[in-house]
C-alpha positions as a printed NumPy array, in Angstrom:
array([[ 97.659, 137.276, 115.346],
       [ 94.12 , 136.447, 116.312],
       [ 92.56 , 133.412, 117.883],
       [ 93.601, 129.85 , 117.119],
       [ 91.157, 128.277, 114.691],
       [ 90.893, 124.562, 113.968],
       [ 90.399, 124.224, 110.229],
       [ 90.315, 120.421, 110.029],
       [ 90.247, 117.799, 112.773],
       [ 89.763, 114.331, 111.288],
       [ 90.118, 111.268, 113.52 ],
       [ 88.649, 108.65 , 111.141],
       [ 86.255, 107.47 , 113.833],
       [ 84.32 , 104.738, 112.03 ],
       [ 84.86 , 105.921, 108.442],
       [ 87.117, 107.923, 106.118],
       [ 85.264, 110.945, 107.496],
       [ 85.559, 114.154, 105.491],
       [ 88.302, 112.683, 103.283],
       [ 87.66 , 111.126,  99.893],
       [ 89.682, 108.434,  98.178],
       [ 90.701, 108.328,  94.544],
       [ 91.979, 105.152,  92.925],
       [ 94.393, 105.908,  90.079],
       [ 95.726, 102.392,  89.62 ],
       [ 95.297,  98.938,  91.141],
       [ 92.485,  97.024,  92.825],
       [ 93.374,  97.926,  96.409],
       [ 91.911, 101.146,  97.833],
       [ 91.971, 103.312, 100.973],
       [ 89.622, 101.819, 103.547],
       [ 88.678, 102.34 , 107.152],
       [ 90.339, 100.149, 109.78 ],
       [ 89.878,  99.834, 113.535],
       [ 93.454, 100.653, 114.607],
       [ 94.46 , 103.5  , 116.953],
       [ 90.801, 104.371, 117.528],
       [ 90.071, 104.32 , 113.802],
       [ 92.234, 105.099, 110.798],
       [ 92.422, 105.257, 107.037],
       [ 94.466, 102.297, 105.804],
       [ 96.073, 101.566, 102.445],
       [ 98.134,  98.617, 101.339],
       [ 98.914,  97.028,  97.991],
       [ 99.521,  93.696,  99.723],
       [ 96.653,  91.22 ,  99.372],
       [ 96.362,  87.43 ,  99.166],
       [100.118,  87.025,  99.823],
       [100.883,  89.153,  96.736],
       [102.224,  92.675,  96.206],
       [100.167,  94.603,  93.67 ],
       [100.999,  97.873,  91.865],
       [ 98.736, 100.694,  93.068],
       [ 98.418, 104.452,  93.194],
       [ 95.772, 105.689,  95.586],
       [ 95.056, 109.128,  97.007],
       [ 93.258, 110.106, 100.215],
       [ 92.204, 113.739,  99.851],
       [ 90.952, 116.276, 102.379],
       [ 88.005, 118.538, 101.721],
       [ 88.918, 121.948, 100.327],
       [ 89.908, 124.34 , 103.116],
       [ 89.641, 128.126, 103.096],
       [ 92.781, 129.705, 104.57 ],
       [ 92.092, 133.163, 103.152],
       [ 92.051, 134.798, 106.599],
       [ 94.419, 132.356, 108.337],
       [ 98.096, 132.814, 109.253],
       [100.652, 130.523, 110.919],
       [ 98.95 , 127.402, 109.541],
       [100.251, 124.088, 110.877],
       [ 99.306, 120.462, 110.331],
       [ 99.801, 117.502, 112.614],
       [ 99.255, 113.94 , 111.467],
       [ 99.35 , 110.628, 113.28 ],
       [100.464, 107.667, 111.183],
       [101.9  , 104.18 , 111.174],
       [103.911, 102.702, 108.299],
       [105.113,  99.111, 108.013],
       [107.192,  97.245, 105.404],
       [108.424, 100.499, 103.796],
       [112.034,  99.303, 103.257],
       [113.253, 102.871, 102.756],
       [110.875, 103.761,  99.916],
       [109.378, 106.816, 101.642],
       [108.511, 108.366,  98.262],
       [105.71 , 105.751,  98.198],
       [103.912, 107.417, 101.133],
       [103.904, 111.149, 100.49 ],
       [101.858, 113.974, 101.96 ],
       [101.005, 116.664,  99.418],
       [ 99.259, 120.033,  99.269],
       [ 97.478, 121.718,  96.357],
       [ 95.909, 125.143,  95.879],
       [ 94.507, 124.432,  92.413],
       [ 92.925, 120.964,  92.654],
       [ 89.249, 121.214,  91.752],
       [ 88.026, 118.752,  94.358],
       [ 87.124, 115.936,  91.954],
       [ 88.797, 113.789,  89.371],
       [ 92.261, 112.28 ,  89.162],
       [ 94.557, 114.306,  91.434],
       [ 97.541, 113.018,  89.477],
       [ 96.183, 114.851,  86.412],
       [ 94.147, 117.607,  88.065],
       [ 95.998, 120.278,  90.007],
       [ 99.611, 120.74 ,  90.949],
       [100.774, 119.206,  94.217],
       [103.685, 120.101,  96.506],
       [105.327, 117.328,  98.531],
       [105.398, 118.365, 102.191],
       [108.381, 117.38 , 104.318],
       [107.403, 115.906, 107.651],
       [109.543, 116.604, 110.715],
       [109.104, 113.099, 111.988],
       [107.873, 109.825, 110.52 ],
       [107.41 , 106.413, 112.113],
       [110.281, 103.928, 111.717],
       [108.471, 102.147, 108.884],
       [109.02 ,  98.622, 110.188],
       [106.271,  98.189, 112.798],
       [102.63 ,  99.025, 113.585],
       [103.328, 101.825, 116.085],
       [101.517, 105.109, 115.475],
       [103.546, 108.301, 115.799],
       [102.723, 111.982, 115.775],
       [104.442, 114.116, 113.158],
       [104.714, 117.199, 115.357],
       [103.732, 120.534, 113.85 ],
       [104.279, 120.68 , 110.09 ],
       [104.702, 124.211, 108.729],
       [102.014, 125.076, 106.175],
       [102.511, 128.865, 106.293],
       [103.29 , 128.824, 102.545],
       [ 99.526, 128.338, 102.099],
       [ 98.359, 131.104, 104.454],
       [ 95.85 , 133.313, 102.662],
       [ 94.902, 130.739, 100.004],
       [ 91.177, 130.393,  99.379],
       [ 91.141, 126.655,  98.657],
       [ 93.743, 124.238,  99.958],
       [ 93.718, 120.439,  99.744],
       [ 95.932, 118.007, 101.626],
       [ 96.421, 114.534, 100.168],
       [ 98.079, 111.274, 101.174],
       [ 99.417, 109.58 ,  98.036],
       [100.201, 105.881,  98.308],
       [102.203, 103.955,  95.71 ],
       [103.013, 100.251,  95.681],
       [104.776,  97.986,  93.194],
       [105.038,  94.257,  92.61 ],
       [108.3  ,  94.464,  94.638],
       [107.256,  96.716,  97.508],
       [103.774,  97.138,  98.965],
       [103.9  ,  98.733, 102.389],
       [100.935,  99.411, 104.654],
       [100.121, 103.032, 105.58 ],
       [ 97.686, 103.899, 108.329],
       [ 96.669, 107.493, 109.083],
       [ 94.657, 107.91 , 112.278],
       [ 94.47 , 111.699, 112.656],
       [ 94.909, 114.866, 110.623],
       [ 94.644, 118.238, 112.342],
       [ 95.16 , 121.581, 110.638],
       [ 94.973, 124.845, 112.521],
       [ 96.055, 128.43 , 112.255],
       [ 95.375, 131.884, 113.618],
       [ 92.635, 134.16 , 112.365],
       [ 93.786, 137.531, 111.099],
       [ 92.003, 140.372, 112.836],
       [ 90.265, 142.994, 110.689],
       [ 92.065, 145.887, 112.427]])
């Protein structure tokens, strides 16, 4: 392999940074919050009420066409999840067009994370390296955080860092 290359290093320092949010359903949306040095925060809980929502936080398109051994590391906190981890999924797409409803535009793979926070407190945890080698060589890759809440369960998800890196392939 070649040199290590950082493809994305987002720390949400003061804003949602290079990520964009897309509101599919509900009034609550991804917003910036001042936790863990800055984070993207989503909850369907407002005014003592749980509201149904579907909201996406989407990375910019990333070119992995000359990258191998791609890994991602995220830092997150999740509270009030009550076991419904399918409500806070990390996804990857190679055919999203960068705009529009990601639920209708592009196909998305759910990524399994090695480690997630306990889901019942505000402590941030690192995921460890998540294998994204399935996407090595792709010319446009998006990572998304899809949040879902219902009138029964509206957890809070906070993402304070997303880092994606790989190795450059050498031309010889």
